[in-house]
Structures are given as structure tokens and as C-alpha cells.
Amino acid sequence: GAGVSQSPSNKVTEKGKDVELRCDPISGHTALYWYRQSLGQGLEFLIYFQGNSAPDKSGLPSDRFSAERTGGSVSTLTIQRTQQEDSAVYLCASSVAPGQGSTEAFFGQGTRLTVV
Amino acid sequence: AQSVSQHNHHVILSEAASLELGCNYSYGGTVNLFWYVQYPGQHLQLLLKYFSGDPLVKGIKGFEAEFIKSKFSFNLRKPSVQWSDTAEYFCAVNAPMDTGRRALTFGSGTRLQVQP
């Protein structure tokens, strides 16, 4: 696609439910990143994929958070047993692989998650 | 992990005033440096980037930034701001040759408000 696409754009869920957030990166971008932006805060790194593997998942805040990427393209971020503190905007970005030119990351519009 | 500090959290300027937003990072190796902007209701967009070469880089909309390696700084400047520059500005850094630091690390952001 022309840009990074995320779905849904908004998600309201009840505390304790599981949610899945989807990211469709720019075609040909092998690197994919997930970030979280809480109200009034900066961007918090969650996980980085290179192809289908995740060499850096150091930002996942707990074992309730997991992510996968299949076919070197679409990625899904799953939050199990959601808590109110999980409420945030979840951003996905993609870039070409480091060493293959510009590592500029292109961002999607984000998924606004509200846990009630 | 590297960290990024933005010292100005909220800046209010009148139109035509000059702007300088500070950004410092902590990482001793080779880095790529970025400034992103987030206009109200929009997704993150790249303003400018530094990979190598001339430490003074020019971006879109009249913005520029200077990389001073000895000070670990990458300050953003604009000689004359406009009302349309009202937005949140994020400094970011990555180390593309370091597997554990390829994902962008962001500062906490600076909210710029330009008064007409």
C-alpha cells in the first residue's frame, strides 16, 4: 500500500478482555516497529521486527503483550487480559532494513485503545 | 539503551519569533538522528534526518537541525515560526549497526504553540 495501515482506528474494550491490533506496513519494508503513546507522554518502544523475527522485544511491558509477524508483512499486536493502564494510542511504523539505505520510519495513524 | 532528552516540554511563541528546541542523546556509537512532527489529529511525519556528512541538515517547511557530536546534541531550529507550526515535535535516534538499538528511541516531545 501507499502507507502504513493500522486497524482498527479505535477500539474500546472491557477490562480483562483480549484485543488484537493489526499493522500492514509499506510494501517492501522489512523492518516493522510497534510503539505506544500515552496521553501527554512520548513514544514508548515496544518491539522491533526484522522480517518475521523480533531481534528486540525489550519494550514489551509484560507477558500480557505479544506480537507476531507473518510473511514478512502484516503484524499483529495482542494484549491479553487488558488493564486500564493499557489505554493508549498504539503506533506501528515500518522502514527498509538498516544497511539498505534510509532507515527513516514511516508511521501509521495508530489505534486508539480505551480499556473501560 | 540509548536515551533521548528534550528539555523543553511546552513552548509558546508569537508568529515570526525564532525557534530552537533542544535534543540530547546518550549513545557513544554511530547514530542516525531524526525530528518528527505531529500536527493536531495527524500522524507522525518526518521533518528532517541526519545520517552522515554535513552536520547542518535542512528539512521541510524551513526547519533545520545541527548535529554536534561533541555535545551529543541535535537541536531543531526555525528562524521565523508560523501559526501552522503549532504541533508536537519529537526528537529520535537509532543506531542502525547495533541490533539492540535499531528501533528509534524517542524523546518525550515538545509541544509548540504559536500565537497569531
PDB file of C-alpha atoms in Angstrom:
ATOM      1  CA  GLY A   1       0.000   0.000   0.000  1.00  0.00           C
ATOM      2  CA  ALA A   2       0.910   3.662  -0.160  1.00  0.00           C
ATOM      3  CA  GLY A   3       1.428   3.999   3.563  1.00  0.00           C
ATOM      4  CA  VAL A   4       1.360   2.110   6.842  1.00  0.00           C
ATOM      5  CA  SER A   5      -2.175   0.985   7.596  1.00  0.00           C
ATOM      6  CA  GLN A   6      -3.435   0.155  11.074  1.00  0.00           C
ATOM      7  CA  SER A   7      -6.733  -1.299  12.157  1.00  0.00           C
ATOM      8  CA  PRO A   8      -8.951  -0.710  13.934  1.00  0.00           C
ATOM      9  CA  SER A   9      -8.504   3.034  14.278  1.00  0.00           C
ATOM     10  CA  ASN A  10     -10.371   2.989  17.573  1.00  0.00           C
ATOM     11  CA  LYS A  11     -11.054   0.157  19.981  1.00  0.00           C
ATOM     12  CA  VAL A  12     -12.980   0.246  23.228  1.00  0.00           C
ATOM     13  CA  THR A  13     -12.755  -2.909  25.294  1.00  0.00           C
ATOM     14  CA  GLU A  14     -13.712  -4.066  28.737  1.00  0.00           C
ATOM     15  CA  LYS A  15     -11.065  -4.694  31.338  1.00  0.00           C
ATOM     16  CA  GLY A  16      -9.924  -8.303  31.223  1.00  0.00           C
ATOM     17  CA  LYS A  17     -10.702  -8.883  27.546  1.00  0.00           C
ATOM     18  CA  ASP A  18      -8.074  -9.661  24.911  1.00  0.00           C
ATOM     19  CA  VAL A  19      -7.500  -7.338  21.957  1.00  0.00           C
ATOM     20  CA  GLU A  20      -5.660  -7.665  18.668  1.00  0.00           C
ATOM     21  CA  LEU A  21      -4.240  -4.703  16.801  1.00  0.00           C
ATOM     22  CA  ARG A  22      -3.177  -5.024  13.198  1.00  0.00           C
ATOM     23  CA  CYS A  23      -0.469  -3.300  11.182  1.00  0.00           C
ATOM     24  CA  ASP A  24       0.045  -3.521   7.430  1.00  0.00           C
ATOM     25  CA  PRO A  25       3.444  -1.986   6.584  1.00  0.00           C
ATOM     26  CA  ILE A  26       4.602  -0.337   3.390  1.00  0.00           C
ATOM     27  CA  SER A  27       5.267  -2.927   0.726  1.00  0.00           C
ATOM     28  CA  GLY A  28       8.935  -3.914   0.660  1.00  0.00           C
ATOM     29  CA  HIS A  29       9.707  -2.648   4.147  1.00  0.00           C
ATOM     30  CA  THR A  30      11.304  -5.474   6.072  1.00  0.00           C
ATOM     31  CA  ALA A  31      11.597  -3.647   9.405  1.00  0.00           C
ATOM     32  CA  LEU A  32       8.481  -3.079  11.496  1.00  0.00           C
ATOM     33  CA  TYR A  33       8.126  -1.379  14.858  1.00  0.00           C
ATOM     34  CA  TRP A  34       5.399  -1.059  17.470  1.00  0.00           C
ATOM     35  CA  TYR A  35       5.220   1.909  19.817  1.00  0.00           C
ATOM     36  CA  ARG A  36       2.785   3.111  22.459  1.00  0.00           C
ATOM     37  CA  GLN A  37       1.880   6.738  23.050  1.00  0.00           C
ATOM     38  CA  SER A  38       0.053   7.520  26.260  1.00  0.00           C
ATOM     39  CA  LEU A  39      -1.722  10.807  26.871  1.00  0.00           C
ATOM     40  CA  GLY A  40       0.860  13.537  27.343  1.00  0.00           C
ATOM     41  CA  GLN A  41       3.738  11.112  27.006  1.00  0.00           C
ATOM     42  CA  GLY A  42       6.319  10.424  24.359  1.00  0.00           C
ATOM     43  CA  LEU A  43       6.553   7.313  22.275  1.00  0.00           C
ATOM     44  CA  GLU A  44       7.399   4.155  24.156  1.00  0.00           C
ATOM     45  CA  PHE A  45       9.111   1.450  22.114  1.00  0.00           C
ATOM     46  CA  LEU A  46       7.512  -1.997  22.345  1.00  0.00           C
ATOM     47  CA  ILE A  47       9.008  -4.366  19.759  1.00  0.00           C
ATOM     48  CA  TYR A  48      11.009  -4.410  16.531  1.00  0.00           C
ATOM     49  CA  PHE A  49      10.705  -6.980  13.736  1.00  0.00           C
ATOM     50  CA  GLN A  50      13.212  -7.672  11.004  1.00  0.00           C
ATOM     51  CA  GLY A  51      11.360  -9.939   8.615  1.00  0.00           C
ATOM     52  CA  ASN A  52       9.383 -12.379  10.733  1.00  0.00           C
ATOM     53  CA  SER A  53      11.771 -12.419  13.658  1.00  0.00           C
ATOM     54  CA  ALA A  54      11.902  -9.985  16.566  1.00  0.00           C
ATOM     55  CA  PRO A  55      15.514  -9.205  17.479  1.00  0.00           C
ATOM     56  CA  ASP A  56      14.382  -6.604  20.006  1.00  0.00           C
ATOM     57  CA  LYS A  57      11.304  -7.111  22.152  1.00  0.00           C
ATOM     58  CA  SER A  58      12.734  -5.349  25.155  1.00  0.00           C
ATOM     59  CA  GLY A  59       9.929  -2.786  25.316  1.00  0.00           C
ATOM     60  CA  LEU A  60       7.024  -5.160  25.862  1.00  0.00           C
ATOM     61  CA  PRO A  61       5.764  -4.110  29.299  1.00  0.00           C
ATOM     62  CA  SER A  62       4.557  -7.518  30.494  1.00  0.00           C
ATOM     63  CA  ASP A  63       3.858 -11.061  29.376  1.00  0.00           C
ATOM     64  CA  ARG A  64       0.300  -9.973  28.563  1.00  0.00           C
ATOM     65  CA  PHE A  65       1.746  -8.310  25.468  1.00  0.00           C
ATOM     66  CA  SER A  66       2.847 -10.314  22.450  1.00  0.00           C
ATOM     67  CA  ALA A  67       3.325  -9.666  18.755  1.00  0.00           C
ATOM     68  CA  GLU A  68       3.882 -11.694  15.661  1.00  0.00           C
ATOM     69  CA  ARG A  69       4.602 -11.038  12.044  1.00  0.00           C
ATOM     70  CA  THR A  70       3.871 -13.434   9.234  1.00  0.00           C
ATOM     71  CA  GLY A  71       5.058 -13.490   5.646  1.00  0.00           C
ATOM     72  CA  GLY A  72       7.358 -10.577   6.385  1.00  0.00           C
ATOM     73  CA  SER A  73       4.383  -8.281   6.107  1.00  0.00           C
ATOM     74  CA  VAL A  74       1.364  -7.914   8.387  1.00  0.00           C
ATOM     75  CA  SER A  75       1.946  -7.775  12.127  1.00  0.00           C
ATOM     76  CA  THR A  76      -0.474  -8.321  14.992  1.00  0.00           C
ATOM     77  CA  LEU A  77      -0.013  -6.952  18.495  1.00  0.00           C
ATOM     78  CA  THR A  78      -2.043  -8.872  21.072  1.00  0.00           C
ATOM     79  CA  ILE A  79      -2.823  -7.653  24.567  1.00  0.00           C
ATOM     80  CA  GLN A  80      -4.307 -10.269  26.859  1.00  0.00           C
ATOM     81  CA  ARG A  81      -6.424  -9.530  29.932  1.00  0.00           C
ATOM     82  CA  THR A  82      -6.388  -5.808  29.229  1.00  0.00           C
ATOM     83  CA  GLN A  83      -5.966  -3.344  32.084  1.00  0.00           C
ATOM     84  CA  GLN A  84      -6.924   0.306  32.256  1.00  0.00           C
ATOM     85  CA  GLU A  85      -3.269   1.324  32.142  1.00  0.00           C
ATOM     86  CA  ASP A  86      -3.085  -0.261  28.674  1.00  0.00           C
ATOM     87  CA  SER A  87      -5.199   2.607  27.320  1.00  0.00           C
ATOM     88  CA  ALA A  88      -3.056   4.471  24.798  1.00  0.00           C
ATOM     89  CA  VAL A  89      -2.507   5.024  21.108  1.00  0.00           C
ATOM     90  CA  TYR A  90      -0.599   2.108  19.614  1.00  0.00           C
ATOM     91  CA  LEU A  91       1.536   3.144  16.664  1.00  0.00           C
ATOM     92  CA  CYS A  92       3.122   0.988  14.027  1.00  0.00           C
ATOM     93  CA  ALA A  93       5.983   2.064  11.779  1.00  0.00           C
ATOM     94  CA  SER A  94       7.964   0.430   9.008  1.00  0.00           C
ATOM     95  CA  SER A  95      11.253   1.047   7.239  1.00  0.00           C
ATOM     96  CA  VAL A  96      13.703  -0.594   4.888  1.00  0.00           C
ATOM     97  CA  ALA A  97      16.268  -2.743   6.669  1.00  0.00           C
ATOM     98  CA  PRO A  98      19.246  -0.966   8.232  1.00  0.00           C
ATOM     99  CA  GLY A  99      22.170  -1.035   5.839  1.00  0.00           C
ATOM    100  CA  GLN A 100      19.882  -0.846   2.818  1.00  0.00           C
ATOM    101  CA  GLY A 101      19.652   2.894   2.713  1.00  0.00           C
ATOM    102  CA  SER A 102      17.498   5.290   4.658  1.00  0.00           C
ATOM    103  CA  THR A 103      16.235   3.921   7.943  1.00  0.00           C
ATOM    104  CA  GLU A 104      13.541   6.561   8.072  1.00  0.00           C
ATOM    105  CA  ALA A 105      10.477   5.071   9.736  1.00  0.00           C
ATOM    106  CA  PHE A 106       7.029   5.763   8.306  1.00  0.00           C
ATOM    107  CA  PHE A 107       4.196   5.760  10.806  1.00  0.00           C
ATOM    108  CA  GLY A 108       0.595   4.687  10.620  1.00  0.00           C
ATOM    109  CA  GLN A 109      -2.299   6.637  12.061  1.00  0.00           C
ATOM    110  CA  GLY A 110      -2.391   4.465  15.133  1.00  0.00           C
ATOM    111  CA  THR A 111      -5.033   2.523  17.038  1.00  0.00           C
ATOM    112  CA  ARG A 112      -6.564   4.343  19.981  1.00  0.00           C
ATOM    113  CA  LEU A 113      -7.253   1.713  22.634  1.00  0.00           C
ATOM    114  CA  THR A 114      -9.543   2.530  25.537  1.00  0.00           C
ATOM    115  CA  VAL A 115      -9.979  -0.006  28.311  1.00  0.00           C
ATOM    116  CA  VAL A 116     -13.087   0.610  30.412  1.00  0.00           C
TER     117      VAL A 116
ATOM    118  CA  ALA B   1      19.798   1.501  25.917  1.00  0.00           C
ATOM    119  CA  GLN B   2      20.212   4.935  24.443  1.00  0.00           C
ATOM    120  CA  SER B   3      18.070   7.748  25.802  1.00  0.00           C
ATOM    121  CA  VAL B   4      16.855  10.989  24.273  1.00  0.00           C
ATOM    122  CA  SER B   5      16.193  14.143  26.258  1.00  0.00           C
ATOM    123  CA  GLN B   6      14.066  17.034  25.115  1.00  0.00           C
ATOM    124  CA  HIS B   7      14.375  19.786  27.650  1.00  0.00           C
ATOM    125  CA  ASN B   8      11.511  21.980  26.505  1.00  0.00           C
ATOM    126  CA  HIS B   9       8.161  20.372  27.200  1.00  0.00           C
ATOM    127  CA  HIS B  10       5.923  23.260  26.194  1.00  0.00           C
ATOM    128  CA  VAL B  11       6.965  26.312  24.200  1.00  0.00           C
ATOM    129  CA  ILE B  12       4.744  29.274  23.390  1.00  0.00           C
ATOM    130  CA  LEU B  13       5.887  31.736  20.741  1.00  0.00           C
ATOM    131  CA  SER B  14       4.419  34.558  18.727  1.00  0.00           C
ATOM    132  CA  GLU B  15       4.438  34.369  14.952  1.00  0.00           C
ATOM    133  CA  ALA B  16       7.755  35.416  13.382  1.00  0.00           C
ATOM    134  CA  ALA B  17       9.699  34.543  16.528  1.00  0.00           C
ATOM    135  CA  SER B  18      12.713  32.273  16.194  1.00  0.00           C
ATOM    136  CA  LEU B  19      12.584  28.717  17.470  1.00  0.00           C
ATOM    137  CA  GLU B  20      15.175  26.402  18.925  1.00  0.00           C
ATOM    138  CA  LEU B  21      14.222  23.078  20.500  1.00  0.00           C
ATOM    139  CA  GLY B  22      16.875  21.159  22.350  1.00  0.00           C
ATOM    140  CA  CYS B  23      17.602  17.468  21.926  1.00  0.00           C
ATOM    141  CA  ASN B  24      20.379  15.457  23.558  1.00  0.00           C
ATOM    142  CA  TYR B  25      21.013  11.758  23.281  1.00  0.00           C
ATOM    143  CA  SER B  26      23.191   9.270  25.061  1.00  0.00           C
ATOM    144  CA  TYR B  27      24.979   6.749  22.884  1.00  0.00           C
ATOM    145  CA  GLY B  28      28.627   6.691  22.009  1.00  0.00           C
ATOM    146  CA  GLY B  29      28.469   4.907  18.669  1.00  0.00           C
ATOM    147  CA  THR B  30      27.268   5.819  15.196  1.00  0.00           C
ATOM    148  CA  VAL B  31      23.734   7.192  15.232  1.00  0.00           C
ATOM    149  CA  ASN B  32      21.015   8.346  12.909  1.00  0.00           C
ATOM    150  CA  LEU B  33      19.072  11.337  14.187  1.00  0.00           C
ATOM    151  CA  PHE B  34      15.560  12.463  13.354  1.00  0.00           C
ATOM    152  CA  TRP B  35      12.994  15.093  14.122  1.00  0.00           C
ATOM    153  CA  TYR B  36       9.363  14.109  13.691  1.00  0.00           C
ATOM    154  CA  VAL B  37       6.336  16.384  13.899  1.00  0.00           C
ATOM    155  CA  GLN B  38       2.772  15.524  14.862  1.00  0.00           C
ATOM    156  CA  TYR B  39       0.191  18.117  13.870  1.00  0.00           C
ATOM    157  CA  PRO B  40      -3.108  18.028  15.781  1.00  0.00           C
ATOM    158  CA  GLY B  41      -5.112  14.992  14.749  1.00  0.00           C
ATOM    159  CA  GLN B  42      -2.481  13.765  12.311  1.00  0.00           C
ATOM    160  CA  HIS B  43       0.110  11.013  12.324  1.00  0.00           C
ATOM    161  CA  LEU B  44       3.819  11.449  12.872  1.00  0.00           C
ATOM    162  CA  GLN B  45       5.693  12.885   9.919  1.00  0.00           C
ATOM    163  CA  LEU B  46       9.401  13.229   9.325  1.00  0.00           C
ATOM    164  CA  LEU B  47      10.733  16.788   9.443  1.00  0.00           C
ATOM    165  CA  LEU B  48      14.394  16.048   8.813  1.00  0.00           C
ATOM    166  CA  LYS B  49      17.081  13.461   9.398  1.00  0.00           C
ATOM    167  CA  TYR B  50      20.821  13.164   9.796  1.00  0.00           C
ATOM    168  CA  PHE B  51      22.738  10.076   8.707  1.00  0.00           C
ATOM    169  CA  SER B  52      26.189  11.371   7.787  1.00  0.00           C
ATOM    170  CA  GLY B  53      28.006  14.244   6.097  1.00  0.00           C
ATOM    171  CA  ASP B  54      27.155  17.892   6.656  1.00  0.00           C
ATOM    172  CA  PRO B  55      26.063  18.215  10.287  1.00  0.00           C
ATOM    173  CA  LEU B  56      23.671  21.017   9.381  1.00  0.00           C
ATOM    174  CA  VAL B  57      20.618  19.445   7.808  1.00  0.00           C
ATOM    175  CA  LYS B  58      17.664  21.185   6.263  1.00  0.00           C
ATOM    176  CA  GLY B  59      14.184  19.779   6.320  1.00  0.00           C
ATOM    177  CA  ILE B  60      10.727  20.682   5.194  1.00  0.00           C
ATOM    178  CA  LYS B  61       8.911  23.926   5.979  1.00  0.00           C
ATOM    179  CA  GLY B  62      12.082  25.892   6.704  1.00  0.00           C
ATOM    180  CA  PHE B  63      13.269  23.758   9.605  1.00  0.00           C
ATOM    181  CA  GLU B  64      16.900  22.850  10.120  1.00  0.00           C
ATOM    182  CA  ALA B  65      18.902  20.987  12.735  1.00  0.00           C
ATOM    183  CA  GLU B  66      22.553  20.840  13.663  1.00  0.00           C
ATOM    184  CA  PHE B  67      24.316  17.691  14.817  1.00  0.00           C
ATOM    185  CA  ILE B  68      27.074  18.491  17.303  1.00  0.00           C
ATOM    186  CA  LYS B  69      28.764  15.198  18.041  1.00  0.00           C
ATOM    187  CA  SER B  70      30.870  16.506  20.915  1.00  0.00           C
ATOM    188  CA  LYS B  71      27.727  17.662  22.693  1.00  0.00           C
ATOM    189  CA  PHE B  72      25.554  14.681  21.718  1.00  0.00           C
ATOM    190  CA  SER B  73      23.021  17.224  20.529  1.00  0.00           C
ATOM    191  CA  PHE B  74      20.688  17.632  17.575  1.00  0.00           C
ATOM    192  CA  ASN B  75      18.790  20.867  18.133  1.00  0.00           C
ATOM    193  CA  LEU B  76      15.960  21.924  15.866  1.00  0.00           C
ATOM    194  CA  ARG B  77      15.714  25.500  14.627  1.00  0.00           C
ATOM    195  CA  LYS B  78      13.495  27.719  12.548  1.00  0.00           C
ATOM    196  CA  PRO B  79      14.212  31.428  12.073  1.00  0.00           C
ATOM    197  CA  SER B  80      10.575  32.544  11.897  1.00  0.00           C
ATOM    198  CA  VAL B  81       7.684  30.387  13.060  1.00  0.00           C
ATOM    199  CA  GLN B  82       4.170  30.463  11.693  1.00  0.00           C
ATOM    200  CA  TRP B  83       0.848  29.681  13.326  1.00  0.00           C
ATOM    201  CA  SER B  84       0.724  26.492  11.217  1.00  0.00           C
ATOM    202  CA  ASP B  85       3.835  25.217  13.021  1.00  0.00           C
ATOM    203  CA  THR B  86       1.722  24.567  16.109  1.00  0.00           C
ATOM    204  CA  ALA B  87       2.334  20.882  16.756  1.00  0.00           C
ATOM    205  CA  GLU B  88       4.244  18.404  18.884  1.00  0.00           C
ATOM    206  CA  TYR B  89       7.866  17.815  17.954  1.00  0.00           C
ATOM    207  CA  PHE B  90       9.775  14.641  18.716  1.00  0.00           C
ATOM    208  CA  CYS B  91      13.487  14.005  18.515  1.00  0.00           C
ATOM    209  CA  ALA B  92      14.516  10.414  17.844  1.00  0.00           C
ATOM    210  CA  VAL B  93      17.712   8.432  17.494  1.00  0.00           C
ATOM    211  CA  ASN B  94      18.725   4.946  16.431  1.00  0.00           C
ATOM    212  CA  ALA B  95      21.960   3.063  15.959  1.00  0.00           C
ATOM    213  CA  PRO B  96      21.456   1.071  12.771  1.00  0.00           C
ATOM    214  CA  MET B  97      24.607  -1.014  13.142  1.00  0.00           C
ATOM    215  CA  ASP B  98      23.656  -2.179  16.626  1.00  0.00           C
ATOM    216  CA  THR B  99      20.990  -4.900  16.584  1.00  0.00           C
ATOM    217  CA  GLY B 100      19.761  -3.925  20.010  1.00  0.00           C
ATOM    218  CA  ARG B 101      19.355  -0.271  19.085  1.00  0.00           C
ATOM    219  CA  ARG B 102      17.901  -0.254  15.576  1.00  0.00           C
ATOM    220  CA  ALA B 103      14.464   0.816  16.724  1.00  0.00           C
ATOM    221  CA  LEU B 104      14.008   4.534  17.153  1.00  0.00           C
ATOM    222  CA  THR B 105      14.213   5.871  20.671  1.00  0.00           C
ATOM    223  CA  PHE B 106      12.081   8.983  21.059  1.00  0.00           C
ATOM    224  CA  GLY B 107      12.263  11.934  23.361  1.00  0.00           C
ATOM    225  CA  SER B 108       9.207  12.890  25.379  1.00  0.00           C
ATOM    226  CA  GLY B 109       8.233  15.566  22.874  1.00  0.00           C
ATOM    227  CA  THR B 110       7.895  19.350  22.871  1.00  0.00           C
ATOM    228  CA  ARG B 111       4.519  20.944  22.401  1.00  0.00           C
ATOM    229  CA  LEU B 112       4.892  24.128  20.368  1.00  0.00           C
ATOM    230  CA  GLN B 113       2.111  26.649  20.425  1.00  0.00           C
ATOM    231  CA  VAL B 114       2.391  29.595  18.035  1.00  0.00           C
ATOM    232  CA  GLN B 115       0.141  32.526  18.749  1.00  0.00           C
ATOM    233  CA  PRO B 116      -1.031  34.680  15.821  1.00  0.00           C
TER     234      PRO B 116
END
